[in-house]
Short mmCIF file of C-alpha atoms and ligand atoms in Angstrom, two decimals:
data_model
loop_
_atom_site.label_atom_id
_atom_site.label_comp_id
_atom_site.label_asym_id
_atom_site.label_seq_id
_atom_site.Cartn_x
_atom_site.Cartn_y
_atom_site.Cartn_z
CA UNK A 1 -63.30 108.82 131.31
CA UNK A 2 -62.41 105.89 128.96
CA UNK A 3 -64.75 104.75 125.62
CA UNK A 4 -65.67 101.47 124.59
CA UNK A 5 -62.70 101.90 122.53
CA UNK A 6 -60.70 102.38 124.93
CA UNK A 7 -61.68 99.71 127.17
CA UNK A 8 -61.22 97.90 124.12
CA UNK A 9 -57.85 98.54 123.38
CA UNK A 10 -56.40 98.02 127.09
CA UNK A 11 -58.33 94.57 127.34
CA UNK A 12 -56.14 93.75 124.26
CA UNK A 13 -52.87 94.87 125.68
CA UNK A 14 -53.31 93.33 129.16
CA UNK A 15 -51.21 91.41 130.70
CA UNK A 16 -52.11 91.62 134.38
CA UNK A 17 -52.59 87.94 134.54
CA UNK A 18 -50.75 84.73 133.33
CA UNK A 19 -53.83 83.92 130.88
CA UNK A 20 -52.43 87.07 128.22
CA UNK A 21 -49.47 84.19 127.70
CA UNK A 22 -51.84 81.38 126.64
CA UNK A 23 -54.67 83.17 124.84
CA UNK A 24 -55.18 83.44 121.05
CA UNK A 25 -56.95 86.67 120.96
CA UNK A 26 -59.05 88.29 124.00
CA UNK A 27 -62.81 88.63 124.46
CA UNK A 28 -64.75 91.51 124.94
CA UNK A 29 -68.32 91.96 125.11
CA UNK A 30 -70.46 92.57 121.91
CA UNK A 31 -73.71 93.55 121.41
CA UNK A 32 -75.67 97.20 121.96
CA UNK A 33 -73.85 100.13 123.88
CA UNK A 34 -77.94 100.76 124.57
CA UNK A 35 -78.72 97.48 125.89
CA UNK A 36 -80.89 97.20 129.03
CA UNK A 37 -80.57 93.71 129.41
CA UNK A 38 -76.41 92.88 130.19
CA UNK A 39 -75.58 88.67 130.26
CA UNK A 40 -72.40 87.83 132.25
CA UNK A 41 -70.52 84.72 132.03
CA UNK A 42 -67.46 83.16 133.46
CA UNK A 43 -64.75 82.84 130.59
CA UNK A 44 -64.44 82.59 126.56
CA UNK A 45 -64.21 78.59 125.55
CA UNK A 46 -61.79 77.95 123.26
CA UNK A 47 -63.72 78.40 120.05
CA UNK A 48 -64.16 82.33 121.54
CA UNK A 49 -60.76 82.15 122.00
CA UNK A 50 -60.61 81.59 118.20
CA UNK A 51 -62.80 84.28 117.28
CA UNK A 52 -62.08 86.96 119.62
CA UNK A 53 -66.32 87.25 120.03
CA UNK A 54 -68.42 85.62 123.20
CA UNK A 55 -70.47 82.89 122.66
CA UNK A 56 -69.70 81.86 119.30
CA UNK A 57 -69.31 78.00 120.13
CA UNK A 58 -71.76 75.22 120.54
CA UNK A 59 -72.88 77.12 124.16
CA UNK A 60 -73.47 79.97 121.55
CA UNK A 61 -75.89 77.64 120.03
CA UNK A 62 -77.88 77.12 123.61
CA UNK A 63 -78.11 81.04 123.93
CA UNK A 64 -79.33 81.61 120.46
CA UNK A 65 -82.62 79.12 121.41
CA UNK A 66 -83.31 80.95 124.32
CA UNK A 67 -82.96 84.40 123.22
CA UNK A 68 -84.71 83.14 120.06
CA UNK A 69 -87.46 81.94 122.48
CA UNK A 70 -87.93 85.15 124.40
CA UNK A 71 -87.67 87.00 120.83
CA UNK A 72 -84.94 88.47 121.66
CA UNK A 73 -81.92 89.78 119.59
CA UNK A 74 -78.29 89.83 120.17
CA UNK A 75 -78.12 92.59 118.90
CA UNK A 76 -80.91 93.89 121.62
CA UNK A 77 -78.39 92.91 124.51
CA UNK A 78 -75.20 93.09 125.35
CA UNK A 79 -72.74 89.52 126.41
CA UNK A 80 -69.57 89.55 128.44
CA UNK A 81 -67.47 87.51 130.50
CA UNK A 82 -65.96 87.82 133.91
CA UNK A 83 -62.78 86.79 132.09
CA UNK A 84 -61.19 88.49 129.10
CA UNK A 85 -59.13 85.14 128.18
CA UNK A 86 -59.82 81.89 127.84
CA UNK A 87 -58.44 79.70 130.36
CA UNK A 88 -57.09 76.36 129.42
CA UNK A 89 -58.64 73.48 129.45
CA UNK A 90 -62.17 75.31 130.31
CA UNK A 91 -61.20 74.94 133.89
CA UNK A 92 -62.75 77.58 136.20
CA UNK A 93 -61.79 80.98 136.73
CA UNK A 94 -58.79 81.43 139.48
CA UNK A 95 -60.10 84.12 142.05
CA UNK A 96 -56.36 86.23 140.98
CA UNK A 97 -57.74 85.71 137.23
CA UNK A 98 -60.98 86.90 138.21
CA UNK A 99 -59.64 90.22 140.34
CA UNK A 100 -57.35 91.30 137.93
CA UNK A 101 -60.23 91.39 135.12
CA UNK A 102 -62.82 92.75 137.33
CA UNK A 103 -61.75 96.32 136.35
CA UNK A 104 -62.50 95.85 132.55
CA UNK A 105 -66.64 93.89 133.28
CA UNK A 106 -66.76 97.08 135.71
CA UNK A 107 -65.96 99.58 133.48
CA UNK A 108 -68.20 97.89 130.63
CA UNK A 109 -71.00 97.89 133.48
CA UNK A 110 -70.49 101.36 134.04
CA UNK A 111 -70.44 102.74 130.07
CA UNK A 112 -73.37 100.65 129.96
CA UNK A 113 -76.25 101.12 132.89
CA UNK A 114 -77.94 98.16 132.44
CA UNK A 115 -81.28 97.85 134.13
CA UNK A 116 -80.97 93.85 134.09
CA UNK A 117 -77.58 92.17 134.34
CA UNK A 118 -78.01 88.15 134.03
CA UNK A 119 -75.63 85.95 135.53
CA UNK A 120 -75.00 83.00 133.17
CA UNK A 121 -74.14 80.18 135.62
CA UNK A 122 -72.50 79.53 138.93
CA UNK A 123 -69.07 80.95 138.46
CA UNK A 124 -70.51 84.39 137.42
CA UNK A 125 -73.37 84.45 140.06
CA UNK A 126 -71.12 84.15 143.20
CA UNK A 127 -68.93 86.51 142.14
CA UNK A 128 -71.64 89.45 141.05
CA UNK A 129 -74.52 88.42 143.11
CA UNK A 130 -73.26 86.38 146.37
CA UNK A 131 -70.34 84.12 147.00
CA UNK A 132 -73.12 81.95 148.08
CA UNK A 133 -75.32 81.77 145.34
CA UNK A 134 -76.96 78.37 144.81
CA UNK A 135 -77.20 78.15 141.20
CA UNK A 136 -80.06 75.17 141.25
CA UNK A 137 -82.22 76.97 143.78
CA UNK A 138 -81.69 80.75 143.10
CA UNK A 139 -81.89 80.53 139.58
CA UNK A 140 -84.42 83.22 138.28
CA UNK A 141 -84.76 84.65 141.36
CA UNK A 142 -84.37 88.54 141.59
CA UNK A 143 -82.13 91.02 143.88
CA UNK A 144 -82.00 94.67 143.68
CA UNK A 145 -78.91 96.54 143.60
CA UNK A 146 -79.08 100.67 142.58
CA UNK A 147 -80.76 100.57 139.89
CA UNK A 148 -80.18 97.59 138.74
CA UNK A 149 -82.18 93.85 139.05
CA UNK A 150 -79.50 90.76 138.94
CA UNK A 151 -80.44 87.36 138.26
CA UNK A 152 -78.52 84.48 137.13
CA UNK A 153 -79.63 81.14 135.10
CA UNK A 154 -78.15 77.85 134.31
CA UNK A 155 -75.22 78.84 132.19
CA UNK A 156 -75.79 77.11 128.24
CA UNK A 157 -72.81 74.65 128.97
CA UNK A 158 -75.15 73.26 132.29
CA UNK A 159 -78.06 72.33 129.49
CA UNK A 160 -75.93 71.24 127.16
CA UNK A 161 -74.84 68.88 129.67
CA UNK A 162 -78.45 67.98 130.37
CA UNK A 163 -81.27 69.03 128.38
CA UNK A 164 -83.59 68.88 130.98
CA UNK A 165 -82.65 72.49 132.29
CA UNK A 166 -83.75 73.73 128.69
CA UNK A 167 -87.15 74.44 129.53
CA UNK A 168 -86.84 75.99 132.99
CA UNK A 169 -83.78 78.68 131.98
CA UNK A 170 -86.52 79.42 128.76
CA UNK A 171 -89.22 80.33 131.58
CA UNK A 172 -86.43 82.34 133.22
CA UNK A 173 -85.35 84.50 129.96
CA UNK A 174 -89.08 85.13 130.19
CA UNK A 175 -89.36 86.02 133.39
CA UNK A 176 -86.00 88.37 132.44
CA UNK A 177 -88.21 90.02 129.46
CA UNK A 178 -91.21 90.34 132.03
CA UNK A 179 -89.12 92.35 133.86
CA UNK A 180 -87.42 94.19 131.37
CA UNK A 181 -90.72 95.35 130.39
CA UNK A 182 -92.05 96.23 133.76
CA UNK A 183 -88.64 98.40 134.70
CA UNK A 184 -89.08 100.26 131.91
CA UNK A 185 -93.07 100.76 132.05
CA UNK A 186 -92.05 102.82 135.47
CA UNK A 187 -89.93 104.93 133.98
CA UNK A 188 -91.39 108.57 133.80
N1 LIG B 201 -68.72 80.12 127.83
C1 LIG B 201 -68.60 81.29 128.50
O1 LIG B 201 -68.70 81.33 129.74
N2 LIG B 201 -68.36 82.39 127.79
C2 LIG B 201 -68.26 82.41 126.45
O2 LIG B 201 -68.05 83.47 125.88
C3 LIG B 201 -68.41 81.18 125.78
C4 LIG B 201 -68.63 80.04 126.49
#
């Protein structure tokens, strides 16, 4: 069974897709190995692409506020992407991009048995929850899968593009804490 070091180290010597040519340096997830709460997105920007860490640009900026909202931590959850590598230009994902990184978000799901995983945005929602997810009216909705409730909410590039989806993905991190808190309340 691999580690997060381990997952680690293979993400950084991949090259089972065209995007190991063009990235800087890849992105894996940060945040707790204890988290219950897991937040999936599509692909680093190029700023991440920079760094090496998710989130770290002006979308970054967007999450902070509405974990900072919620009163939650970064540290308290745990932030991936579908993609290891930053695709140029931003454009989306390619489905051969997304197969041949599934492996490495499945393993990280796997180490991790999260009780929440949050889709941030479209891209991530159809390919976790449905292939027919309807971002505008699904968002904050719940499904059950094992043991595990999915959601997905506007991803921070959507409000960044338009503010006015700030206040509903802020009721929908709350809804996410709701939750949080009522999953675990049933535990024995
Ligand atoms: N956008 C994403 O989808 N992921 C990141 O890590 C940063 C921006």
């Amino acid at each position: 069974m691999y580690t997060w070091n381990d997952i680690e180290q293979h993400i950084a010597a991949c090259t089972h897709c065209p995007l190991s040519q063009t990235r800087h340096l890849p992105v894996m997830g940060r945040g707790s190995h204890n988290a219950d709460i897991m937040l999936i997105a599509e692909a680093p920007g190029s700023l991440e692409d920079q760094e090496g860490l998710p989130f770290v640009g002006r979308s970054g900026k967007i999450l902070d506020e509405l974990l900072k909202d919620c009163s939650l931590k970064r540290k308290d959850i745990y932030i991936t992407n579908i993609l290891k590598c930053h695709p140029p230009g931003n454009r989306d994902p390619k489905d051969t991009e997304k197969e041949a990184c599934f492996p490495y978000l499945k393993y990280e799901t796997f180490l991790l048995k999260p009780r929440i995983i949050v889709c941030l945005g479209r891209v991530a929602a159809q390919r976790i929850i449905s292939p027919n997810y309807k971002i505008t009216r699904q968002h904050g909705t719940w499904t059950y899968r094992k043991d595990c409730a999915l959601t997905a909410v506007y991803h921070p590039s959507a409000i960044l593009r338009d503010m006015s989806k700030m206040e509903e993905t802020k009721a929908d991190f709350h809804e996410i804490v709701r939750k949080r808190n009522e999953l675990l309340s049933l535990e024995l």
